[in-house]
XYZ file of C-alpha atoms in Angstrom:
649
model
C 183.930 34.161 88.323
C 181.064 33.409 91.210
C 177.667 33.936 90.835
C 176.587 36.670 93.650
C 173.792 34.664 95.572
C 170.559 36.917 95.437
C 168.362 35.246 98.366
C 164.562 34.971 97.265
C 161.935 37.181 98.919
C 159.332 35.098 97.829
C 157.236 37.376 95.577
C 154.771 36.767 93.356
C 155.209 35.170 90.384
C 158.792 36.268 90.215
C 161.105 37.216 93.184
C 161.467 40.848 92.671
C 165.268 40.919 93.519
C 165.519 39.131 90.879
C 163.759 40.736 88.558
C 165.641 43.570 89.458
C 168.935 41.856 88.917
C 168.060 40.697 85.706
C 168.122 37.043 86.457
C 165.915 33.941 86.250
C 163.546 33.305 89.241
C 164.732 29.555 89.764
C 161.252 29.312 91.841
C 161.385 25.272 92.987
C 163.011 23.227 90.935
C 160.957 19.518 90.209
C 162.320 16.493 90.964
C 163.459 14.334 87.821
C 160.296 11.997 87.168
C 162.571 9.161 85.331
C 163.596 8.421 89.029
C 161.691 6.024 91.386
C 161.648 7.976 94.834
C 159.649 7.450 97.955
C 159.731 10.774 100.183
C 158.958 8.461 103.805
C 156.397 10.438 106.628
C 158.033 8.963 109.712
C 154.952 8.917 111.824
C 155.513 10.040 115.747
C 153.687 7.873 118.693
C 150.264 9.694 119.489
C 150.422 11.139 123.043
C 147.576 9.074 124.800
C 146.952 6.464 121.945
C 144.639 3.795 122.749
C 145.262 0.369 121.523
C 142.767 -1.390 119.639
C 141.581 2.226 118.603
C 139.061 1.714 115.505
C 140.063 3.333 111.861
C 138.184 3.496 108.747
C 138.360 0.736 106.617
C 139.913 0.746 103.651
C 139.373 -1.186 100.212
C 143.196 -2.251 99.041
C 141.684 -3.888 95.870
C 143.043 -2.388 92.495
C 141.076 1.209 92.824
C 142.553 4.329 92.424
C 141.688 5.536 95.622
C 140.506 4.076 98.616
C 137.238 3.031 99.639
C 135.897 3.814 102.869
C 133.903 0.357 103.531
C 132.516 1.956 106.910
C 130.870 4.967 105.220
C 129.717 6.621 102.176
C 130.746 9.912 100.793
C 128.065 12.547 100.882
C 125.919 13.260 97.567
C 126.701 16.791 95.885
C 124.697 19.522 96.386
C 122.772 21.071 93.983
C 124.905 23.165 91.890
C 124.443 27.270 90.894
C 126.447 29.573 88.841
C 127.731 32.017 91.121
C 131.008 31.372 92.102
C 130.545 32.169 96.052
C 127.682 29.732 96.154
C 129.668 27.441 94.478
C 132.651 27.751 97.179
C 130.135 27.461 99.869
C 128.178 24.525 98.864
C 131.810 22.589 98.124
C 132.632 23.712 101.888
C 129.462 22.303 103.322
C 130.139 19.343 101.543
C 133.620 18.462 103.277
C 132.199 19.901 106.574
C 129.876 17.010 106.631
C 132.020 13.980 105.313
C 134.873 15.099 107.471
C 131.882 14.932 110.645
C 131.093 11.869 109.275
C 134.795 10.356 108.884
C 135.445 12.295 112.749
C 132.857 10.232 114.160
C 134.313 7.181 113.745
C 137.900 7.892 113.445
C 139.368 7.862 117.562
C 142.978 7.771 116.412
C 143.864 11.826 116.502
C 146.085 12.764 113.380
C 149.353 13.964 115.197
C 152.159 15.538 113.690
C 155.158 13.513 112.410
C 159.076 13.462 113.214
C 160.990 15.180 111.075
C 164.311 15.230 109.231
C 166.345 17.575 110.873
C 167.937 18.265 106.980
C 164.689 18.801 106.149
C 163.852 21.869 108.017
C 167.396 23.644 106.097
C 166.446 22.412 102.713
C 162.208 22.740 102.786
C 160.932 25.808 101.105
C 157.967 25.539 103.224
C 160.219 26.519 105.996
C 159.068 30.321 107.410
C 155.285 29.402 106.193
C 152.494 28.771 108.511
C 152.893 25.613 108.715
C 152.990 22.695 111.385
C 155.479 20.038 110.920
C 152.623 17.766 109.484
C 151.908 20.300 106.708
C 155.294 21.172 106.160
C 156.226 17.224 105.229
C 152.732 16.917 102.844
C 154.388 20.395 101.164
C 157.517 18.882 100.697
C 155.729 15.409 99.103
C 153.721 17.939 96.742
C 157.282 20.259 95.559
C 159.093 16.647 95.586
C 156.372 14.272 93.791
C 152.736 15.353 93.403
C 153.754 18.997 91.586
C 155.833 16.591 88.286
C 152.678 14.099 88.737
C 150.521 16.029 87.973
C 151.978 17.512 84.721
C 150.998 14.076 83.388
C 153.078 14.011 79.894
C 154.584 17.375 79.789
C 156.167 19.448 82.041
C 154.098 22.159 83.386
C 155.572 24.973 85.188
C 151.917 25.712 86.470
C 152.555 23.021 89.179
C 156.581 22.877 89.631
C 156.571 26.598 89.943
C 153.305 28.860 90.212
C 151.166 27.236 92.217
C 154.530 26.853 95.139
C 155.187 30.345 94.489
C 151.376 31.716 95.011
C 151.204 29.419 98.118
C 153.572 31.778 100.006
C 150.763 34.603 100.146
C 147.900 32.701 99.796
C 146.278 30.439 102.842
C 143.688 28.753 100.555
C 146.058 27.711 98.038
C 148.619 26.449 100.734
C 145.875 24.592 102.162
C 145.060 23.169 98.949
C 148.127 22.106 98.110
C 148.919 20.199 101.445
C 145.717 18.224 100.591
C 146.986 17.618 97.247
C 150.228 16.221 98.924
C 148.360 14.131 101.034
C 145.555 12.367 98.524
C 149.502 11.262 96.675
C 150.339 9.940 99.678
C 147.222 7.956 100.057
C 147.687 6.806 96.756
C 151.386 6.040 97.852
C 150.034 3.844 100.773
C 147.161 1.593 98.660
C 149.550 0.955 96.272
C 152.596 0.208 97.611
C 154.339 -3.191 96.641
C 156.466 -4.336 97.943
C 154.789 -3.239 101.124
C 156.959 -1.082 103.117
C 159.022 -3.223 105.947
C 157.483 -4.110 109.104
C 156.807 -0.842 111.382
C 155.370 -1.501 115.012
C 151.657 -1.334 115.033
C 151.215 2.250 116.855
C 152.946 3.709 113.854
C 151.622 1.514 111.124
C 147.769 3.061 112.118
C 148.868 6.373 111.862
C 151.005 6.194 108.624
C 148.335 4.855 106.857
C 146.236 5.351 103.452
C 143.162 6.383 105.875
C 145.277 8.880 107.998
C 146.642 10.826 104.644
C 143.249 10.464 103.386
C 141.404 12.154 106.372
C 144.078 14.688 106.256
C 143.391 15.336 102.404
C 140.249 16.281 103.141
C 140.693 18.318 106.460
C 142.724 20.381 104.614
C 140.572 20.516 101.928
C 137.809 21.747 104.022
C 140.131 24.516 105.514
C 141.228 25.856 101.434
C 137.272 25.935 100.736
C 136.471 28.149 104.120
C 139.684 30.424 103.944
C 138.529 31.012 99.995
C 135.106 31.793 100.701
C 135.816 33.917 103.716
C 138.541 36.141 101.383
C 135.665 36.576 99.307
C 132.890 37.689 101.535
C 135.615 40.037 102.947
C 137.173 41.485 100.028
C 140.655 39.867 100.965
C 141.067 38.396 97.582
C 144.075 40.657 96.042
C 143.559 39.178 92.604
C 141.497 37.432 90.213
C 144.703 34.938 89.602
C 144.014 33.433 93.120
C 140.248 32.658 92.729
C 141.671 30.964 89.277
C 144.055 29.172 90.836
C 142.432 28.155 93.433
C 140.006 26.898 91.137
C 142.135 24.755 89.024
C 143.203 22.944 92.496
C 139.717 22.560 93.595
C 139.265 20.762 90.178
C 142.485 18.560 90.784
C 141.430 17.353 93.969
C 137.405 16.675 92.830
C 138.731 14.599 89.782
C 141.739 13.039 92.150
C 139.158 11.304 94.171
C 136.465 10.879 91.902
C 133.677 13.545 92.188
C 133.657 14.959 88.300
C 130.315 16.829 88.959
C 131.865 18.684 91.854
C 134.799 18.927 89.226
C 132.914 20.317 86.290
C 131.103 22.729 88.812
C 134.915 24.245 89.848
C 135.712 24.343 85.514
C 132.753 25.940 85.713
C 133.535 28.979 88.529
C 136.927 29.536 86.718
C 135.474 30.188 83.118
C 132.795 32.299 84.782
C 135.761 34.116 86.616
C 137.358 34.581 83.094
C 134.616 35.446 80.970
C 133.885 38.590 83.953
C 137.443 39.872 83.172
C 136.731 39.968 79.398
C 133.316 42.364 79.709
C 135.640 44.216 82.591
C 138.452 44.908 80.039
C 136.100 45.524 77.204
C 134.353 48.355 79.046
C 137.464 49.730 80.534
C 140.482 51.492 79.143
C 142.405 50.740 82.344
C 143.504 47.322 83.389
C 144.720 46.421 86.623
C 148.157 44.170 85.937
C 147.291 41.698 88.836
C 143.670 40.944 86.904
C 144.788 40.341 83.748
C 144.839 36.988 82.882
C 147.716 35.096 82.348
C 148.947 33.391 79.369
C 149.300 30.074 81.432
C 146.200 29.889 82.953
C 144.287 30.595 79.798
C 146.371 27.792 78.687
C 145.538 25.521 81.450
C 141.103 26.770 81.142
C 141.307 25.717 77.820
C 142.518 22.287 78.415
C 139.997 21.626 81.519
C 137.460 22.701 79.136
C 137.821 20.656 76.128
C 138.584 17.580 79.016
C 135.196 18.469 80.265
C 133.359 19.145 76.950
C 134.901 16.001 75.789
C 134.231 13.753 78.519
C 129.924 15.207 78.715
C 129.811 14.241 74.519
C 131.487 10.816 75.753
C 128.934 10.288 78.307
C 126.159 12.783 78.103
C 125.959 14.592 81.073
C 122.358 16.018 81.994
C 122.631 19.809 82.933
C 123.822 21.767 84.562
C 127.330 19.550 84.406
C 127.655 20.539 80.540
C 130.301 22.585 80.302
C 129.318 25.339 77.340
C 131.962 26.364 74.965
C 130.187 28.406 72.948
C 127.748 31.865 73.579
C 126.809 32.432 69.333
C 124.271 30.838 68.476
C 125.976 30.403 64.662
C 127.889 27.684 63.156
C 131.579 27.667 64.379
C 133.502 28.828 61.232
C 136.912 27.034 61.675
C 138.840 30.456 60.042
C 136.049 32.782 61.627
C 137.757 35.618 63.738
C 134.178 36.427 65.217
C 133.756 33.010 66.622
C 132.680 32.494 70.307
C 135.419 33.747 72.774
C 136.829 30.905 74.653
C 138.488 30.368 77.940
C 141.894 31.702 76.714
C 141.018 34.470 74.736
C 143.419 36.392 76.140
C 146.502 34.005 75.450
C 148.224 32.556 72.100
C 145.594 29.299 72.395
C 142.193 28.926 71.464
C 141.485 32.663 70.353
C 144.599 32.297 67.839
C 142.683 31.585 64.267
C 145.827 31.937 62.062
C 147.381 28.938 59.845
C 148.746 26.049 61.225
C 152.324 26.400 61.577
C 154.806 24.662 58.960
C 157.056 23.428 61.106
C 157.065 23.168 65.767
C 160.179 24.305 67.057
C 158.955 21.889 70.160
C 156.709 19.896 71.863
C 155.188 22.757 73.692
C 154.685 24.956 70.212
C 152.994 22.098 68.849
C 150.726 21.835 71.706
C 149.386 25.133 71.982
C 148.324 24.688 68.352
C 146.489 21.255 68.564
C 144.749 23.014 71.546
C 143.443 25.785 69.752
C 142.166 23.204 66.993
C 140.820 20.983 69.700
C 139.003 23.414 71.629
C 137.597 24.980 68.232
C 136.710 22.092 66.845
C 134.878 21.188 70.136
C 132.855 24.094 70.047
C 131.436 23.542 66.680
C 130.557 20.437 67.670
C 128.346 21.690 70.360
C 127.028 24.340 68.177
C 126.122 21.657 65.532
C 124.531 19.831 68.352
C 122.073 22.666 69.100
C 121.336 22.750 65.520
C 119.733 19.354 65.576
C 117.905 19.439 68.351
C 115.916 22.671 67.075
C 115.581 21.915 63.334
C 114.838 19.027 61.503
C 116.564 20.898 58.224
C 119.233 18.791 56.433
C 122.770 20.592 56.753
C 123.694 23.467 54.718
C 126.411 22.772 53.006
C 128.350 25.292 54.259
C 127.946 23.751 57.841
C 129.311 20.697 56.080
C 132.289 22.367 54.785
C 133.279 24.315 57.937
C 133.240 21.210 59.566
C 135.609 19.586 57.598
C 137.963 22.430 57.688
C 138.518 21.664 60.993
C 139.488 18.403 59.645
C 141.988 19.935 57.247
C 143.324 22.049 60.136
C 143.824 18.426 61.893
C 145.370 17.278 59.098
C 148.189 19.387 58.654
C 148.954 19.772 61.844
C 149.882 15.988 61.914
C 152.022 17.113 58.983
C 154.036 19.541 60.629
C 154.629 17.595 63.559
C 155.629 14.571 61.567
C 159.601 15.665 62.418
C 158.734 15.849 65.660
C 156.911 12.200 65.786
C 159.669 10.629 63.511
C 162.765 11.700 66.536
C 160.628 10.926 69.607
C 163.925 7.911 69.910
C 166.668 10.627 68.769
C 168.986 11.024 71.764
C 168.675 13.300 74.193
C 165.256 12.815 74.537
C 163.570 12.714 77.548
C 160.999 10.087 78.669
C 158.426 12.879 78.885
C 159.002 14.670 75.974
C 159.114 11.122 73.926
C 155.904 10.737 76.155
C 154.079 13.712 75.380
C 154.978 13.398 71.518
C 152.962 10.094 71.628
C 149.920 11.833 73.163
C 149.946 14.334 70.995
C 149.712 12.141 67.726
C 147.049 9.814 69.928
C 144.493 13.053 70.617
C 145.179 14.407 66.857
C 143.976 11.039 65.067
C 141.038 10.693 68.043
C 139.891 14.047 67.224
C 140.539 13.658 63.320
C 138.190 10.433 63.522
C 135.447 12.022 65.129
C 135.505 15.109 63.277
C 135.247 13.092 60.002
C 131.565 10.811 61.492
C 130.386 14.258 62.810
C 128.080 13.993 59.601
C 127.802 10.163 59.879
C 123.668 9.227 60.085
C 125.084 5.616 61.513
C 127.875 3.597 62.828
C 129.122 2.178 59.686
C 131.293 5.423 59.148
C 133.580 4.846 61.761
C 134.800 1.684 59.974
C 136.673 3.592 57.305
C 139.079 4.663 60.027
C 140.549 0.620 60.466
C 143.922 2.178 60.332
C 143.973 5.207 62.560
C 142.124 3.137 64.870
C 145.135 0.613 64.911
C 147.946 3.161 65.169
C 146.596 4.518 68.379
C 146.579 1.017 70.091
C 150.340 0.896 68.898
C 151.286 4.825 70.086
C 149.517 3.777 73.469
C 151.539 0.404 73.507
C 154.984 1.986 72.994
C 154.000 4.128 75.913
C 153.215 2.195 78.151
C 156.153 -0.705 77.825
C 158.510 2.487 77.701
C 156.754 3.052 81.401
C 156.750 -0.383 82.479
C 160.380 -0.458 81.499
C 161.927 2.759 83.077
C 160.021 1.960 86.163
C 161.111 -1.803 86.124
C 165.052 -0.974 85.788
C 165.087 1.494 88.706
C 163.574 -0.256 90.771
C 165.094 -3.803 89.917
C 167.532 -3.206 87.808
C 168.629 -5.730 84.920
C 167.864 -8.713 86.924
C 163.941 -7.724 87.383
C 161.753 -10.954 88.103
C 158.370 -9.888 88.057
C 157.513 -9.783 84.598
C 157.135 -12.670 82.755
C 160.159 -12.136 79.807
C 157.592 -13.314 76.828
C 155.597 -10.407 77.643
C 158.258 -7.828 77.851
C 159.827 -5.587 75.355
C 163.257 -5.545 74.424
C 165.110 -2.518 73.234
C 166.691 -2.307 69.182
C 168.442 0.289 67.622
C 165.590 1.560 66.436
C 163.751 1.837 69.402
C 161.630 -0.468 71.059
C 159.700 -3.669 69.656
C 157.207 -5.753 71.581
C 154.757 -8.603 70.605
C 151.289 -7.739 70.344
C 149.098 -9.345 72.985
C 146.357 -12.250 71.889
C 143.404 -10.942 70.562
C 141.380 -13.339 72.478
C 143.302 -12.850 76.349
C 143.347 -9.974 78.304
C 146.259 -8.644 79.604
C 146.655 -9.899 83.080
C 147.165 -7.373 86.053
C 150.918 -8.269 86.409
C 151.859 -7.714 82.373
C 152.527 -4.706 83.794
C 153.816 -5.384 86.933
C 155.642 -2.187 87.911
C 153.091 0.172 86.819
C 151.538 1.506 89.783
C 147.921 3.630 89.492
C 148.253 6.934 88.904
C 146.686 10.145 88.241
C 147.671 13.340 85.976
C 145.230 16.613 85.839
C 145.823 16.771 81.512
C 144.129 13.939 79.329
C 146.832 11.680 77.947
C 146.014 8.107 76.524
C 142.759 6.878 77.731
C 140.709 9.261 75.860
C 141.529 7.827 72.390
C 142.308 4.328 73.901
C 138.036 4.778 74.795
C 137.194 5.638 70.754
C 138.952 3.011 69.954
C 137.367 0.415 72.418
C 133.544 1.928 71.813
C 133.897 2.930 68.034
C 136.342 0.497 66.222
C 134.571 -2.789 64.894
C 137.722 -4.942 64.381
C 137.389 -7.003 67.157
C 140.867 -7.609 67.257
C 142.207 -4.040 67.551
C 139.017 -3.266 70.263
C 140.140 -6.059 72.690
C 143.526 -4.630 72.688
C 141.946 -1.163 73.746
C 140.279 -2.749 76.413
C 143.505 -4.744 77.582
C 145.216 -1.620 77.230
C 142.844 0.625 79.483
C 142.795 -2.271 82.145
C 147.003 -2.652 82.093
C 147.461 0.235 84.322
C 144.699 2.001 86.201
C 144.600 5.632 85.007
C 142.965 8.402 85.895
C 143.295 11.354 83.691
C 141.685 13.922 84.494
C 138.370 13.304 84.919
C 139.050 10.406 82.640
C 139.191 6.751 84.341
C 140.955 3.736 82.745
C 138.787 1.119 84.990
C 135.581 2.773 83.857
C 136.201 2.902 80.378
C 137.389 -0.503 79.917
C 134.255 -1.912 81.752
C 132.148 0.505 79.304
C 133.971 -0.906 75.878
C 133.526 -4.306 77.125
C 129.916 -4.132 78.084
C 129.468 -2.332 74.309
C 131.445 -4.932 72.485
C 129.483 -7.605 74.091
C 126.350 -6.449 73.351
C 127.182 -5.823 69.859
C 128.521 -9.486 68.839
C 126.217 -11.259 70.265
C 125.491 -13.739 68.401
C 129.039 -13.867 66.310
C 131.647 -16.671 66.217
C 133.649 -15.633 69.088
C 136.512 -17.464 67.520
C 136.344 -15.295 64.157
C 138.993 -12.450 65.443
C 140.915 -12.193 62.895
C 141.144 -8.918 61.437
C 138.737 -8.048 59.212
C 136.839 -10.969 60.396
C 133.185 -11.131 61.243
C 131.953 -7.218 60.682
C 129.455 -6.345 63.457
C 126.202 -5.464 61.668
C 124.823 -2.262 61.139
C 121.447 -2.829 63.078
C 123.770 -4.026 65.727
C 125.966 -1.426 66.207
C 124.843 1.320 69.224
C 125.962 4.373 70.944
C 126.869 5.462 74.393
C 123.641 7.384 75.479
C 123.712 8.209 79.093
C 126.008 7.180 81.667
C 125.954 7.484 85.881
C 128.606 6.265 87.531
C 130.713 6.460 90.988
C 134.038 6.510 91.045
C 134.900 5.722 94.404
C 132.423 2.902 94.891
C 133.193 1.179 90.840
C 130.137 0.812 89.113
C 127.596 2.464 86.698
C 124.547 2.684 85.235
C 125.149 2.512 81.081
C 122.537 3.536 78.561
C 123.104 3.047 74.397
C 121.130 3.310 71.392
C 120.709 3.969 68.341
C 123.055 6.813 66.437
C 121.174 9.669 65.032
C 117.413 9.004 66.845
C 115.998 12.642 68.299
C 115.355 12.439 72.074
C 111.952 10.863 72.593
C 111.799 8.865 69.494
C 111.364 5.145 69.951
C 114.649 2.993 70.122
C 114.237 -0.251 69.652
C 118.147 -0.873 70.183
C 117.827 0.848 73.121
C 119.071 -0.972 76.290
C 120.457 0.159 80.056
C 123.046 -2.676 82.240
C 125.214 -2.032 85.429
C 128.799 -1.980 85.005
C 131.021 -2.845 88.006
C 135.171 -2.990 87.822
């Protein structure tokens, strides 16, 4: 029997026909990310183009992004709470690099041709769009939306955020610039370069042209937002919160993780207004209650952003704050501090760990809730020793290490799941996001455990999580490297040296470890192009391992790891954490046989051993400003290990 066809009237976040027909709202389905595809933007002739017309240029070295060598991005402005402000200080900010990029930009951005199949299959056919926005729409349903999801599939991106786009300009806007910054990305990176085009198209389709257009259309999200706000137009607190998450995709996409941390910021402020709302009302309003997915998706941006300011120690007001009680966190507390999902089955949930995951997704959820728990004890243990100089109940102690236990079984439970990542059936990113999983679980076990540490030295105790993360992170990435290689090459793939690759066994897939002593060249992994994903994945525990770990074997595999494949996480960057594990190591054996790497070699000394302090840095133009000292020294007491470099990658 056929299927009656309901056609799909496009509302919000389900099509009501078929809700009313009892079916599935197939919203837009993502494209398969095991395959290799290129979605071409066919560029059209400019009416009136000048030859020898002058473009920004652009940096094709190994960064993430482009770098406009002409000009300089414009420094933040100084950051409030209120969300409004917020909004308008981000606008002013595009206003005046996109005058500054106008100015010396004479090539116009025109529209380009399009596929006359693409106007019948596009959903973005019957929006407001022109037939530029309309192919950047298509790149983000086709590409950027699956991207994004980093190592799990997120319906957040393959379905919501199409589906809100249809009522809302700001988040339509957004998400052409979103489809636009991947096509930049597309254009620095592309290898083989794309075949010869004549030179009147080449300027237009171009990493600069999708780049300017990124941020014109950033500009426009940023003004339509504010000016729904100063009117009342905003129909729900979902679109401010969605908005917001985008805001924070494209800030972290290109680098700016203060202008990042500010839009984490507006969103928890947004969510923390709904909970004194519903607490002093009876009545809620469907549209503002908050969603189980995007308490999901505030929770993870806010342990990203708590865990990247205790990486780098952000001054304020970048610190993202996890916690309003001024108690210790008790790990099985029900009256600890609300976090940003309070409302959903994450971080509020203070039950048992599970015995068993039924999936990947199950088990996710959970390690959230521990993360973002744990996290906030952290912070509130952090406030304790900056206003007493009292040794530790031991209370404080214990609660602290029942976050470890909570860690603990977790990676218990989700040993089945760890054990038949190679089972059949499995899909590269579920196989992926297994390994992630098990990475951020030991990475947050370790530090956990040397919350309590007075030095260094306690980190060493962990030799053998430390190594098992390099491994997880190793299968990973030759499991990338290989997919990628074999669709775009096929069997007979000549750009990887075959002593470096990995070959596949019954079991699964085995590879030789790398040389202690040699980095891994650019090319060991050839076909892995840069990338960028909104979740954390591997180069959070890949940077413990590189800063914390002592065996100077295991560390310079971190390193080589992080510099394989430029990453960017999040707000988390591959290139800068590599250069800021090097610089550490180096400063720490100086003076060692650097020909002792065996394991368990040469043991860096305690009174050489330092901590990450204080870091500045800029993304977009590769360098920073690194500060370390001594662990467990108050702020203003003399260091005498104390010691500040540039960093440049």
């Amino acid at each position: 029997m056929q299927t009656r066809r309901v056609k799909c009237d496009e509302t919000r976040p389900q099509c009501t026909k078929c809700v009313r027909s009892g079916r599935t709202c197939d919203g837009y389905p993502a494209r398969n990310r095991n395959k290799d595809t290129i979605i071409p933007i066919a560029p059209r002739p400019p009416i009136g183009h000048r030859s020898g017309a002058s473009t920004p240029s652009f940096s094709t070295s190994p960064n993430l992004l482009p770098t406009i060598t002409s000009s300089s991005q414009t420094s933040s402005t100084s950051p409030t709470t209120s969300t409004s402000s917020v909004i308008v200080s981000a606008r002013r900010q595009v206003r005046n690099g996109l005058a500054l990029r106008a100015s010396q930009a004479t090539t116009p951005i025109t529209s380009f041709s399009v596929d006359p199949s693409f106007i019948t299959r596009s959903p973005a056919f019957g929006l407001p769009f022109n037939t530029t926005e309309s192919q950047y729409f298509q790149v983000f349903r086709t590409h950027t939306a699956s991207e994004l999801s980093g190592f799990f599939d997120s319906e957040f991106w393959t379905r919501s955020v199409l589906q809100e786009s249809h009522s809302e300009a700001s988040i339509r806007h957004a998400v052409v610039a979103l489809g636009a910054l991947y096509k930049t990305l597309e254009k620095v990176t592309e290898s083989p370069p794309s075949s010869p085009q004549n030179s009147e198209q080449s300027s237009i389709d171009s990493a600069s042209k999708h780049w300017e257009f990124a941020w014109e259309n950033y500009g426009k999200a940023i003004t339509r937002m504010r000016q729904s706000m100063e009117n009342g137009e905003v129909r729900s607190q979902r679109t401010i919160l969605i908005s917001s998450v985008l805001f924070t995709c494209f800030q972290s996409f290109v680098g700016d993780h203060k202008n990042a941390i500010r839009q984490v910021q507006v969103g928890l402020g947004v969510m923390e207004k709904q909970r004194r709302e519903r607490r002093r009302s009876f009545i809620q309003r469907e549209d503002d209650i908050v969603e189980e997915e995007l308490g999901q998706m505030f929770t993870r941006l806010a342990v990203q952003a708590k865990s990247y300011d205790m990486a780098f120690h952000f001054p304020d007001p970048y610190v993202i704050r996890l916690s309003t009680n001024a108690s210790i966190a008790n790990p099985q507390s029900p009256s600890a501090a609300s976090s940003p999902s309070d409302t959903s089955t994450t971080a509020s949930s203070e039950s048992p760990v599970p015995e068993s995951f039924a999936n990947v997704h199950e088990a996710r959820l959970v390690l959230d809730a521990i993360c973002e728990r744990t996290l906030r004890y952290n912070e509130e243990l952090a406030g304790f020793y900056s206003v007493s100089n009292k040794i530790l109940p031991a209370s404080i102690i214990s609660n602290g290490y029942g976050f470890g236990r909570s860690l603990e079984q977790w990676q218990i439970n989700f040993e089945p799941l760890l054990k038949g990542r190679r089972d059949r059936g499995k899909t590269n990113t579920e196989r992926a996001g297994i390994i992630v999983l098990q990475m951020t679980c030991i990475m947050t076990r370790i530090l956990v455990f040397t919350a309590f540490c007075p030095n260094e030295m306690g980190f060493d105790q962990f030799h053998d999580m430390f190594e098992e993360i390099n491994e997880l992170a190793k299968e990973l990435i030759v499991d990338e490297e290989l997919a990628i290689a074999q669709a775009r090459c096929g069997e007979a793939c000549h750009h990887v040296n075959k002593s470096q690759r990995a070959f596949r066994t019954p079991f699964g897939v085995n590879y030789a470890s790398p040389s202690p002593s040699v980095h891994h060249d650019d090319d060991t992994y050839s076909h892995i192009k840069p990338s960028f994903a909104l979740d954390s994945g591997i180069v959070p525990p890949l940077f413990v391992v590189a800063t914390k770990c002592r065996d100077r074997k295991l560390r310079r595999e971190a390193i080589s790891l992080l510099t394989s494949s430029h990453r960017r996480e999040g707000m988390w960057d591959s290139k800068l954490c590599a250069g800021v594990g090097k610089w550490v190591m180096e400063m720490e054996e100086e003076g060692l046989d650097p020909y002792d790497l065996g394991t368990r070699g040469q043991i860096v000394p305690e009174g050489k051993r330092v901590m990450v302090t204080e870091i500045t840095f800029n993304l977009e133009k590769r360098w920073a400003t690194l500060r370390c000292g001594t662990r467990g020294l108050r702020k203003g007491e003399w260091d005498e290990r104390a010691r500040e470099t540039p960093v440049h990658w």
